[in-house]
Tab-separated table of C-alpha atoms and ligand atoms in Angstrom:
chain	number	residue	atom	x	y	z
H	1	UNK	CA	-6.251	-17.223	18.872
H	2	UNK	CA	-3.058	-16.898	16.635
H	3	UNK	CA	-1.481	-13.727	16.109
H	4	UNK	CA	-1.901	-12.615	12.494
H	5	UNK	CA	0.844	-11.956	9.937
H	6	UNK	CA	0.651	-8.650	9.645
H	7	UNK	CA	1.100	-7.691	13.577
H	8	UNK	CA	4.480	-7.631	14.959
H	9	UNK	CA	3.319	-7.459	18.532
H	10	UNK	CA	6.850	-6.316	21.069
H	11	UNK	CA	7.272	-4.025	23.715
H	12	UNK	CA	7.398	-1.081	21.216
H	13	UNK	CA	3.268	-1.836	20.820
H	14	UNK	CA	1.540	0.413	22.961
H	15	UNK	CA	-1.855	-1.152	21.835
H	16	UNK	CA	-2.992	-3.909	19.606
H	17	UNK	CA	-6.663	-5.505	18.866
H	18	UNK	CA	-7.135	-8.749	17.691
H	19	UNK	CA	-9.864	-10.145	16.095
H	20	UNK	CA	-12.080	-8.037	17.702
H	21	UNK	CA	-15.483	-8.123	17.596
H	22	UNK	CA	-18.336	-5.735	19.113
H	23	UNK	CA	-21.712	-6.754	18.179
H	24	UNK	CA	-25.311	-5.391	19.448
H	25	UNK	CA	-28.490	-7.235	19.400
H	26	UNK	CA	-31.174	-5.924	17.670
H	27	UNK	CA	-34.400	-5.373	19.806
H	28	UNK	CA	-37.027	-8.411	19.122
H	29	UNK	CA	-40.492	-7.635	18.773
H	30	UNK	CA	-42.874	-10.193	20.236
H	31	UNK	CA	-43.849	-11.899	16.837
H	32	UNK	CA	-39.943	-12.609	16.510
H	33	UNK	CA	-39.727	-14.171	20.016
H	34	UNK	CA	-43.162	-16.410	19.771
H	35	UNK	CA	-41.884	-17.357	16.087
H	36	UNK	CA	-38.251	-18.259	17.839
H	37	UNK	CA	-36.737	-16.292	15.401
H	38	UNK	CA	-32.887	-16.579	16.128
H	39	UNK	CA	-31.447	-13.646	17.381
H	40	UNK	CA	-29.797	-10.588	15.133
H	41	UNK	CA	-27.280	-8.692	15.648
H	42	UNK	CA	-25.737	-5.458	14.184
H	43	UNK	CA	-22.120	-6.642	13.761
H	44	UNK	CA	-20.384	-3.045	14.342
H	45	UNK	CA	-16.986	-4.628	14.487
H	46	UNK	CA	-16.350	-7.640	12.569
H	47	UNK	CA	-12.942	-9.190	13.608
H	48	UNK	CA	-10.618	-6.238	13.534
H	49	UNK	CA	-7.122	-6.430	13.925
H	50	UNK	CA	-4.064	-3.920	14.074
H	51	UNK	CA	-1.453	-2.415	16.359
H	52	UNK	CA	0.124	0.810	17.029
H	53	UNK	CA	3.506	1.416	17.788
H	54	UNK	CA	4.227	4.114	20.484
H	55	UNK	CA	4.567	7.175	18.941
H	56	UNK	CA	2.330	6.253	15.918
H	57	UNK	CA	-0.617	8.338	14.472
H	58	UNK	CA	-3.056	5.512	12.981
H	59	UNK	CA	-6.169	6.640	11.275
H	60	UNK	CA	-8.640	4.733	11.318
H	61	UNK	CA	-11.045	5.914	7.678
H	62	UNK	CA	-14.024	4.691	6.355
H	63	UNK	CA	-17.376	6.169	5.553
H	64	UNK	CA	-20.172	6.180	7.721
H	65	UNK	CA	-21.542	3.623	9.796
H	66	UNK	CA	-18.407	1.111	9.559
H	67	UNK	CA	-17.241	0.797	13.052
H	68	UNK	CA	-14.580	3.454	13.488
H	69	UNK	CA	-16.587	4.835	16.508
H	70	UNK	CA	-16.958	1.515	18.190
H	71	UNK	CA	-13.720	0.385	17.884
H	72	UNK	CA	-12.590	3.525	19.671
H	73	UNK	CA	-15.004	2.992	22.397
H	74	UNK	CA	-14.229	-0.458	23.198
H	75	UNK	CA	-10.519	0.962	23.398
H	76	UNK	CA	-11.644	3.218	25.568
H	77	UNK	CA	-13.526	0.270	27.514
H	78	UNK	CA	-16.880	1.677	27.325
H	79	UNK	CA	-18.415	-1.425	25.504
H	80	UNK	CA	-18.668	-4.561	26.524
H	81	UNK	CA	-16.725	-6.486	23.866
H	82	UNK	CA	-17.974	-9.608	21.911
H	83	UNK	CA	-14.906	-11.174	21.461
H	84	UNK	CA	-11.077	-10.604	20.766
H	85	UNK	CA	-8.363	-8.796	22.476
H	86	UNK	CA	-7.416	-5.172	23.289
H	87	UNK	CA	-3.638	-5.194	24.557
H	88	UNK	CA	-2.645	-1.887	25.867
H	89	UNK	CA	0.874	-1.743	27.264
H	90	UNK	CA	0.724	0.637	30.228
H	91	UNK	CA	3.166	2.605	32.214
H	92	UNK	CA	5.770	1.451	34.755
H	93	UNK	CA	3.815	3.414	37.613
H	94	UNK	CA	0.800	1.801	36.384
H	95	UNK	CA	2.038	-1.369	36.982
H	96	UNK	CA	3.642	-0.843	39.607
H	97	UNK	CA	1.025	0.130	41.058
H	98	UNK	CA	-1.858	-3.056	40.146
H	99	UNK	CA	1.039	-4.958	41.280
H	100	UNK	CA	0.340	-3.168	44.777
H	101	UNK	CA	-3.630	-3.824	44.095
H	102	UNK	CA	-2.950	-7.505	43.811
H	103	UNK	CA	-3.849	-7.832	39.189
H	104	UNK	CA	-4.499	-10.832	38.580
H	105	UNK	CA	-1.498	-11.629	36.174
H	106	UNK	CA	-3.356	-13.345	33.962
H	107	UNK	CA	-4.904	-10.616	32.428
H	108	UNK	CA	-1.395	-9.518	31.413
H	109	UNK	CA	0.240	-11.037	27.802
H	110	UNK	CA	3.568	-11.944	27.719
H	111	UNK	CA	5.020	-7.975	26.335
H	112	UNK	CA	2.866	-6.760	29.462
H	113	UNK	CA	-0.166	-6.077	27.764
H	114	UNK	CA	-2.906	-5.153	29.760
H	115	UNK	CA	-6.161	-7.054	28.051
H	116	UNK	CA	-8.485	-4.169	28.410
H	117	UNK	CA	-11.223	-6.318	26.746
H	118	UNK	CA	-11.508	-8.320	30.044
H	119	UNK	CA	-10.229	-6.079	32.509
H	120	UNK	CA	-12.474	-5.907	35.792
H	121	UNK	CA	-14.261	-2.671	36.848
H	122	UNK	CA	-12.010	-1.981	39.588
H	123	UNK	CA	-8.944	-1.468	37.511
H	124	UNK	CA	-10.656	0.583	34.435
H	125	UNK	CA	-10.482	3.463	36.315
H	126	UNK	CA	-6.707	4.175	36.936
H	127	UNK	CA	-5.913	2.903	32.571
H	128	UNK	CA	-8.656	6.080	31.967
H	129	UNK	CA	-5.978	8.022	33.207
H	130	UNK	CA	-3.798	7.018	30.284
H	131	UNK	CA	-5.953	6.269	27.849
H	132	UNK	CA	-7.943	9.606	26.847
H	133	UNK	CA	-10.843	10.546	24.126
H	134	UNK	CA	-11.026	13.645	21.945
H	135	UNK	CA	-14.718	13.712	21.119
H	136	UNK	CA	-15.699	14.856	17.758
H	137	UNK	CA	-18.565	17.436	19.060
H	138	UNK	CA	-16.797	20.584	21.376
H	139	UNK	CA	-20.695	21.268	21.844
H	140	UNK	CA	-22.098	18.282	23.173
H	141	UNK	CA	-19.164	17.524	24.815
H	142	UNK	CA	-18.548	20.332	27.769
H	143	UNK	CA	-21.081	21.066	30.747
H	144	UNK	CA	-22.794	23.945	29.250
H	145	UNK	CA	-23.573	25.057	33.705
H	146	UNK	CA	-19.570	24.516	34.306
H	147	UNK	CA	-17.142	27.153	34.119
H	148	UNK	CA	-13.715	26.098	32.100
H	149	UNK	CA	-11.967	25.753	35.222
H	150	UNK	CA	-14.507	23.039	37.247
H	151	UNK	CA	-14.491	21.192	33.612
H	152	UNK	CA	-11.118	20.782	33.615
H	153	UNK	CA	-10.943	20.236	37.510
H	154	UNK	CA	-13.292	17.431	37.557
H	155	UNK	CA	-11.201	14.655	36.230
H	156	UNK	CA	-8.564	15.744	38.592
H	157	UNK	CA	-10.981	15.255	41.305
H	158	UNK	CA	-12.156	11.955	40.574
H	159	UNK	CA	-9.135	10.848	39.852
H	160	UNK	CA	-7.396	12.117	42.840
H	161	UNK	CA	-4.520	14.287	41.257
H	162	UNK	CA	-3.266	17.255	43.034
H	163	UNK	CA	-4.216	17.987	47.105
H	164	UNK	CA	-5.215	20.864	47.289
H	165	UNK	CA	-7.205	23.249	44.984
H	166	UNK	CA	-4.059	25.366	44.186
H	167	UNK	CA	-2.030	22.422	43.195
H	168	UNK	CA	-4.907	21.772	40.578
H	169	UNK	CA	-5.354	25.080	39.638
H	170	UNK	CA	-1.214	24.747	38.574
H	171	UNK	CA	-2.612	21.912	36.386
H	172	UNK	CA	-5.498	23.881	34.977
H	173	UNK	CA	-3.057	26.270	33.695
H	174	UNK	CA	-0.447	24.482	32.360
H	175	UNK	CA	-3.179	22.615	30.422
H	176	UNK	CA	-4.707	25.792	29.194
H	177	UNK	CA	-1.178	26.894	28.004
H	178	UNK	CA	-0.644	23.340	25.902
H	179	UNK	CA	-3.849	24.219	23.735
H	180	UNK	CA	-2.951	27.355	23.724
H	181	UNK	CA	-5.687	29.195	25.416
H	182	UNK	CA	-3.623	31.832	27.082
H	183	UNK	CA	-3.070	34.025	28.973
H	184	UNK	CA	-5.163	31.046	30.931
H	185	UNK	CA	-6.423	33.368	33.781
H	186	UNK	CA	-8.996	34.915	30.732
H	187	UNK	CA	-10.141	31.551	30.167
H	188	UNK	CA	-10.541	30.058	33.282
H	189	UNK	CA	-13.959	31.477	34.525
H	190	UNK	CA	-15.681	31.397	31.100
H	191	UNK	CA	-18.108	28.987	30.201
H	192	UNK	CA	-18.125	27.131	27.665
H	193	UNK	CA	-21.065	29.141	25.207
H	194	UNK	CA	-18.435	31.840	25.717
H	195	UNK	CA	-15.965	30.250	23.352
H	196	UNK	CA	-15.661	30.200	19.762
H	197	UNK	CA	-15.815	26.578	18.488
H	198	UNK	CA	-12.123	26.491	18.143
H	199	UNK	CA	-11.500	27.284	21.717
H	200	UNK	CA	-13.879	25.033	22.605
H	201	UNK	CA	-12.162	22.428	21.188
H	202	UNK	CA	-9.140	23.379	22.454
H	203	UNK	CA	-10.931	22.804	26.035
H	204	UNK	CA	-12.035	19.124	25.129
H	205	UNK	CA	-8.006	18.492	24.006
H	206	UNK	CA	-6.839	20.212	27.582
H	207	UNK	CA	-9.233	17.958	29.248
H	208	UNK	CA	-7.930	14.630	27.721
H	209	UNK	CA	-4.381	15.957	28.309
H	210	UNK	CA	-4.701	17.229	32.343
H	211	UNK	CA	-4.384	13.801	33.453
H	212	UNK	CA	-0.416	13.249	31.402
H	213	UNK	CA	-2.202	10.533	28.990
H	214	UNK	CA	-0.040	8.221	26.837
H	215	UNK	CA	-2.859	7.200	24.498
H	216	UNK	CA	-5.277	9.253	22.603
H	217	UNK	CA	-8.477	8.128	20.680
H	218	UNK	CA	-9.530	10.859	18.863
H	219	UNK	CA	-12.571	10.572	17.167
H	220	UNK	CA	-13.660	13.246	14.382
H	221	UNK	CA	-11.738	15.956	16.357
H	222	UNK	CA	-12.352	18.208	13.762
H	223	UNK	CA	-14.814	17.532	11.186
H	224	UNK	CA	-17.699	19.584	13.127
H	225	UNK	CA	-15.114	22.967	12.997
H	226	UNK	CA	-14.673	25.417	10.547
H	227	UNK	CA	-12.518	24.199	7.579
H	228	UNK	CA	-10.308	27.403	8.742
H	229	UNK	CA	-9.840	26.785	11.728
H	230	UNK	CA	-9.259	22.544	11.374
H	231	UNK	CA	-5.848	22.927	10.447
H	232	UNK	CA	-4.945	25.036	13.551
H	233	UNK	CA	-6.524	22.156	15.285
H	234	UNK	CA	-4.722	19.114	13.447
H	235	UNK	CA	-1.143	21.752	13.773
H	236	UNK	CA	-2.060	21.409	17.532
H	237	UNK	CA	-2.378	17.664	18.113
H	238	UNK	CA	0.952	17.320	15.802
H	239	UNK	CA	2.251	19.862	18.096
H	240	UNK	CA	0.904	18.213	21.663
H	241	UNK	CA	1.935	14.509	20.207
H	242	UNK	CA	5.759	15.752	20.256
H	243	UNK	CA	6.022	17.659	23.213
H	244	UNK	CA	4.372	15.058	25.426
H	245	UNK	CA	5.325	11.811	23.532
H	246	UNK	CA	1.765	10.754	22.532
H	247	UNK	CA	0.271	8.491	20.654
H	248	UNK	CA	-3.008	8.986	18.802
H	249	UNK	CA	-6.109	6.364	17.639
H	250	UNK	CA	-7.382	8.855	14.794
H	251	UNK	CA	-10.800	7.985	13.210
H	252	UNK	CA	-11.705	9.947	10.720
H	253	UNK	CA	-13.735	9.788	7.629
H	254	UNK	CA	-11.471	12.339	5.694
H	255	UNK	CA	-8.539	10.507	3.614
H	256	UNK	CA	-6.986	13.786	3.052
H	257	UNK	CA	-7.019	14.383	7.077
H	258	UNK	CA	-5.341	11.269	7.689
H	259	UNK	CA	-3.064	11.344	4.890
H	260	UNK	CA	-1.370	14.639	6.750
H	261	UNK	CA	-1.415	13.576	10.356
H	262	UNK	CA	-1.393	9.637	10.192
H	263	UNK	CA	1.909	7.436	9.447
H	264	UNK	CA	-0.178	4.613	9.243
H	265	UNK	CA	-3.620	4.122	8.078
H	266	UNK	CA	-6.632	1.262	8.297
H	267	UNK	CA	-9.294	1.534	5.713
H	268	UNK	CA	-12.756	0.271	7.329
H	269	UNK	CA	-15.141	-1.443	5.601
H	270	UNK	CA	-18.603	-2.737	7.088
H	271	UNK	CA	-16.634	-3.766	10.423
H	272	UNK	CA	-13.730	-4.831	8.896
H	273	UNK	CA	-10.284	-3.262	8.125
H	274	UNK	CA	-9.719	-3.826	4.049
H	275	UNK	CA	-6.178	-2.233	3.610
H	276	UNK	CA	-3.744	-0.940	5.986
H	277	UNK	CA	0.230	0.097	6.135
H	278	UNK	CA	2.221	2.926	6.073
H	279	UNK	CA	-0.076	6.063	4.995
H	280	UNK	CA	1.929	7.076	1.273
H	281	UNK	CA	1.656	3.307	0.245
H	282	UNK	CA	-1.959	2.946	0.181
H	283	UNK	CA	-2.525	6.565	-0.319
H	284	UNK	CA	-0.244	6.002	-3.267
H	285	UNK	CA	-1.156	2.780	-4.554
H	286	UNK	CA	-4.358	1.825	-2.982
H	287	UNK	CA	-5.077	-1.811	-3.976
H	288	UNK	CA	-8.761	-3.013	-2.506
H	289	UNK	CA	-11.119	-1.566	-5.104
H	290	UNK	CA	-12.979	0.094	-2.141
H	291	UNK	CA	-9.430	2.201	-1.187
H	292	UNK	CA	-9.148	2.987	-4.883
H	293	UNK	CA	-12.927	4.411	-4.728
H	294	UNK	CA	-12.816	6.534	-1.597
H	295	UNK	CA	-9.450	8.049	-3.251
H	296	UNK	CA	-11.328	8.226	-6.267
H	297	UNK	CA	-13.210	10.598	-4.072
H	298	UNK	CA	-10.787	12.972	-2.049
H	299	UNK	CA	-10.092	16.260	-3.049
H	300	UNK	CA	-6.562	16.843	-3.282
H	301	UNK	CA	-6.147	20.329	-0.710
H	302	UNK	CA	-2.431	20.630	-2.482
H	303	UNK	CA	-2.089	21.108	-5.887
H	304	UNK	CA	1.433	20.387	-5.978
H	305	UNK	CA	1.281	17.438	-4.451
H	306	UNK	CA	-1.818	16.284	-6.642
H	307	UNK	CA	-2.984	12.399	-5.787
H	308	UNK	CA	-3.843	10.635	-9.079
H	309	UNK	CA	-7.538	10.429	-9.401
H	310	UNK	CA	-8.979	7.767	-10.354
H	311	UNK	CA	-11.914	7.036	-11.967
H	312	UNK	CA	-13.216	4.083	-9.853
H	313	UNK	CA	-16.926	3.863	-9.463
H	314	UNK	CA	-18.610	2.065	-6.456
H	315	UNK	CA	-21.399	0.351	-7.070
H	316	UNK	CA	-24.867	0.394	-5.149
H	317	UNK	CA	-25.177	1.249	-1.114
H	318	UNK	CA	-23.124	0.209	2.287
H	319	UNK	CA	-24.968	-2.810	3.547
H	320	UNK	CA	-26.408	-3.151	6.784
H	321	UNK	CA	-24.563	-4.325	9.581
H	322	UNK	CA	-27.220	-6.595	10.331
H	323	UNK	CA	-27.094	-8.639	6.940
H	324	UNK	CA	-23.298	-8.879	5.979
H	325	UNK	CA	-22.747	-10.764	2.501
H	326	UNK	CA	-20.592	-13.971	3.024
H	327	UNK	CA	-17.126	-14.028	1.613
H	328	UNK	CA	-15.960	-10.780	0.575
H	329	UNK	CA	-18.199	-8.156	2.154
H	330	UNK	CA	-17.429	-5.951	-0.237
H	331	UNK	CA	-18.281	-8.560	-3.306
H	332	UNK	CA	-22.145	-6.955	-3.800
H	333	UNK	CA	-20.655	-3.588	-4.599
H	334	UNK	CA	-17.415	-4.174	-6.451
H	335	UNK	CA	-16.665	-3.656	-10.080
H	336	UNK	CA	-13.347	-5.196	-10.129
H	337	UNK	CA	-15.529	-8.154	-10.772
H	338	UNK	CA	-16.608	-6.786	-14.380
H	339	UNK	CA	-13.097	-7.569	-15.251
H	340	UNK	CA	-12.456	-10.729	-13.320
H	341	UNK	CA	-15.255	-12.878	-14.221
H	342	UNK	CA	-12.946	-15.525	-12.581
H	343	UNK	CA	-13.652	-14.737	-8.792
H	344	UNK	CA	-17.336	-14.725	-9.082
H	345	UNK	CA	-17.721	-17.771	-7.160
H	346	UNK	CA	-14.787	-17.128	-4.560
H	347	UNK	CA	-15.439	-13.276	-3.490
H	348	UNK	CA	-19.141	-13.892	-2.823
H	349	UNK	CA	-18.125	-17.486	-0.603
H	350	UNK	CA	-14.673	-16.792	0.706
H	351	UNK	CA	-13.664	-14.200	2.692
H	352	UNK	CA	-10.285	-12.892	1.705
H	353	UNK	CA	-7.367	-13.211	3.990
H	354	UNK	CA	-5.066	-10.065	4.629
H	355	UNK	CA	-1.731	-10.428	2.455
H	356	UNK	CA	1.371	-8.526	2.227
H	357	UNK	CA	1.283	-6.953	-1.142
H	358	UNK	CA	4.691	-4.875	-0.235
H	359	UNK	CA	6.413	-4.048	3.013
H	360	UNK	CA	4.622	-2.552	5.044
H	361	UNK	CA	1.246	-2.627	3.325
H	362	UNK	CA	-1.270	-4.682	3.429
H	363	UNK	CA	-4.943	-6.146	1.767
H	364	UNK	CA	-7.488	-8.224	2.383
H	365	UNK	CA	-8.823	-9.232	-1.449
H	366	UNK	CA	-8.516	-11.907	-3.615
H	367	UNK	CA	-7.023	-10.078	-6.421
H	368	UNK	CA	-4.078	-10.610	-4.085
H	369	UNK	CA	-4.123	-13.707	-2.560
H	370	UNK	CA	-3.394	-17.119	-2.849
H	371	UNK	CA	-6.496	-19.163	-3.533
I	401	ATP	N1	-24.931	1.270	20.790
I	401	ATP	C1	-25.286	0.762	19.610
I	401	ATP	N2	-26.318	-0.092	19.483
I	401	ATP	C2	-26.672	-0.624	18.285
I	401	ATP	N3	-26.009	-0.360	17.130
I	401	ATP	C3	-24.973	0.477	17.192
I	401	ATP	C4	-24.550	1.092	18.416
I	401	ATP	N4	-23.471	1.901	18.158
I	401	ATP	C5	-23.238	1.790	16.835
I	401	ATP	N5	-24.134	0.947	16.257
I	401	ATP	C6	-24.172	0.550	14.838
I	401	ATP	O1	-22.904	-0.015	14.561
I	401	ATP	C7	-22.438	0.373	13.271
I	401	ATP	C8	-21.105	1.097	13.415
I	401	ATP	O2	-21.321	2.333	14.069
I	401	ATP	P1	-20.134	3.348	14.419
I	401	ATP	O3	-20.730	4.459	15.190
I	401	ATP	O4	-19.020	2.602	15.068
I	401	ATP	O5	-19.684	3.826	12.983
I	401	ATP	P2	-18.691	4.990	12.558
I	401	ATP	O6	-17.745	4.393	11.585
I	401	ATP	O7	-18.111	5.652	13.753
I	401	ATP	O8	-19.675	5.981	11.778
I	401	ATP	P3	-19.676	7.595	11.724
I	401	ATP	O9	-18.640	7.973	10.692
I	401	ATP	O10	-21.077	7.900	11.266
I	401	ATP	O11	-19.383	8.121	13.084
I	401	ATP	C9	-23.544	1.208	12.674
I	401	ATP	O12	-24.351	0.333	11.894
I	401	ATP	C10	-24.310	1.711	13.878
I	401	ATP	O13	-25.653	1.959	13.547
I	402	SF4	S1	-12.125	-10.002	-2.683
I	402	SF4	FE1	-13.235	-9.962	-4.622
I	402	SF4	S2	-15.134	-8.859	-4.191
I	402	SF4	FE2	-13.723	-8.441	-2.525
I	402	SF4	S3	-12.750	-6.563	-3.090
I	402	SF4	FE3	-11.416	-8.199	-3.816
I	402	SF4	S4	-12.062	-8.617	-5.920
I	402	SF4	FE4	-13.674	-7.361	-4.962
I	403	MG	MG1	-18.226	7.597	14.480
C-alpha cells in the first residue's frame, strides 16, 4: 500500500489513516442465502486517508450518514477494521513500556507508528489511555446511578492510576478545575441529572482528560447543547488543547464550527474524504462542487467576516452506503456536469484521484485532474 501524495507521514504525525476502510454486512434474509445472493455491505468508510500533525485540530464535516462517526471509532479501536492502516505515534512511556511487554515490532512503522488497525487486545488497553472520546450526547453518556466523583474515578480504577483513593481524589479535582467545574468539592457528590447540560458536558471532557490523553476524538461535542452555551464549550477545548498540548479528531457536521476551531479540515462524502487542507483555503475557495454546496449552506455567525455565498444547488438525495455509484460518487448528484458535458462518461466510470490544486489543499474531482 503506497503512501499517497498528499500525506507527509514524519515523526511530527501523531496519527494517520490510510486507505481505510470499515464496512458492515447487511443482515441476509433466508430468500437471499437459498438464492446465493452475494453478500452486501454498507460501506461506512470507503478508503479514507489523512494525517494529523501533533498539535492539529482536524475536522472531520460532512452531513449525515457519511462516516465521520466510524472513522472516529475505528480510531478509537472499537471496530474491527476492513482494511487500511491507523498509525498512531504514541508516547515514550508507552513504548517504553510494550517494549517491557515484549510488542511485537512489527506492528510498529518505520516513524514508530503504532498500527492500531491490527493491534492485539492485550495492548488496546494501555493506547485508551492516550487516545480519548468526547461523545456528542452529555445525557447518554454519564451513569445516571453514579455520583460525579465514581464517574470520573472509574477510569482511574481500571486503568490503575493513583494508589490510594486520596491520590485519585487529587486527580478528580484537578480534572474538575480544567473544565472548570469549581470550586470541585460542590461538584463532586452530584449526579449527573443534577447538572445543567453544560456542566454535564464539562464532566464527559474531565473524563477523557483524567487519564493525561494526547489524542482526542471528539465527536459532535456540542451540537446537542444550547447554541449559548456551545461556544463556552468550543472556548474550553481551545483552552484545554493549549494548556495540555492536545490534539483533537473533530467531527462535526457544522462548517462554521470547524471553520473556528479546526486548522485543517476533511470534507466527507458517502465514505470518502472529497477536499481537505488548511481550513481558510477550502473554506475560502472550496473547489469539489459538494464543498461549494454545503458552504452554499452555512450561515455566516460573523457579519464582518461574511463567507461568500454561493448559490450552488445539490441535486437529488445522499445515496446509500449500500449502493455507491462507480466513478465519482458524487457524479448522480452534481450539477457541475450541466456545464461540463465533457466528463459525462469519466465522473460516472472513474473515480477521481486527490490532486493538489494549491499548497496545502487538496481535491478529489476531475475538474482538477489529469485525465
Ligand atoms: N454498526 C453499524 N452497522 C451497520 N451500519 C452502520 C453501523 N454504524 C454506522 N453504520 C452506517 O454507516 C454509515 C456511516 O455512519 P456514521 O455513523 O459513521 O455516519 P456519521 O457521519 O457519523 O453520521 P451522523 O452525522 O448522523 O452522526 C451510515 O450509513 C450508517 O447507517
Ligand atoms: S469528479 Fe465529476 S461528478 Fe465528481 S464532483 Fe467532480 S465534476 Fe462532479
Ligand atoms: Mg456521527
Amino acid at each position: 500500500m503506497s503512501t499517497p501524495g498528499f500525506m507527509n507521514i514524519d515523526s511530527n504525525t501523531i496519527l494517520f489513516v490510510k486507505d481505510l476502510r470499515v464496512w458492515f454486512p447487511v443482515r441476509r434474509g433466508i430468500t437471499d442465502v437459498l438464492a446465493r445472493r452475494p453478500p452486501l455491505y454498507v460501506r461506512a468508510v470507503d478508503s479514507v486517508s489523512f494525517e494529523v500533525k501533533q498539535g492539529d485540530v482536524f475536522a472531520l464535516v460532512g452531513e449525515s450518514g457519511c462516516g465521520k462517526t466510524t472513522t472516529g471509532k475505528s480510531v478509537l479501536m472499537l471496530y474491527e477494521v476492513t482494511g487500511g492502516q491507523i498509525g498512531y505515534k504514541p508516547s515514550q512511556d508507552l513504548v517504553d513500556s510494550f517494549t517491557k511487554l515484549g510488542y511485537k515490532p512489527e506492528y510498529i512503522t518505520e516513524y514508530g507508528h503504532i498500527d492500531l488497525s491490527k493491534v492485539p487486545r492485550k495492548y488496546q488497553r494501555p493506547l485508551r489511555k492516550e487516545i480519548q472520546m468526547i461523545w456528542q450526547d452529555p445525557y447518554g453518556s454519564l451513569n445516571p446511578r453514579l455520583t460525579i466523583f465514581e464517574i470520573l474515578e472509574e477510569p482511574l480504577i481500571i486503568h490503575k492510576f493513583g494508589f490510594t483513593r486520596s491520590d485519585r481524589y487529587d486527580m478528580i479535582h484537578r480534572a474538575l478545575e480544567l473544565v472548570k467545574l469549581t470550586p470541585p468539592e460542590d461538584f463532586m457528590n452530584r449526579y449527573p441529572h443534577m447538572l445543567s447540560g453544560g456542566q454535564r458536558q464539562r464532566v464527559v471532557i474531565a473524563r477523557a482528560l483524567i487519564l493525561n490523553p494526547r489524542f482526542i476524538v471528539a465527536d459532535e461535542p456540542v451540537s446537542m447543547l444550547d447554541v449559548s452555551i456551545r461556544a463556552e464549550i468550543i472556548e474550553l477545548l481551545l483552552e484545554l488543547k493549549q494548556k495540555l498540548n492536545l490534539t483533537y479528531l473533530f467531527i462535526t457536521h457544522d462548517l462554521a464550527i470547524a471553520r473556528y476551531i479546526a486548522n485543517k479540515i476533511a470534507i466527507m462524502y458517502l465514505g470518502k474524504i472529497v477536499e481537505m487542507g488548511d481550513t481558510e483555503k477550502v473554506i475560502r475557495n472550496p473547489l469539489h462542487p459538494y464543498t461549494r454546496a454545503l458552504i452554499s449552506a452555512v450561515p455566516e455567525p460573523d457579519p464582518s467576516n461574511r463567507l461568500k455565498v454561493r448559490e450552488v444547488p445539490i441535486k437529488g438525495e445522499v445515496p446509500s452506503a449500500v449502493n455507491i455509484p462507480p466513478g465519482c460518487r458524487f457524479h448522480p448528484r452534481c450539477v457541475a456536469l450541466d456545464e461540463h458535458r465533457e466528463l459525462r462518461g469519466v465522473c460516472d466510470k472513474q473515480e477521481p484521484p486527490m490532486v493538489e490544486v494549491e499548497p496545502g489543499h487538496y481535491v478529489a474531482c476531475w475538474l482538477y485532474a489529469k485525465r
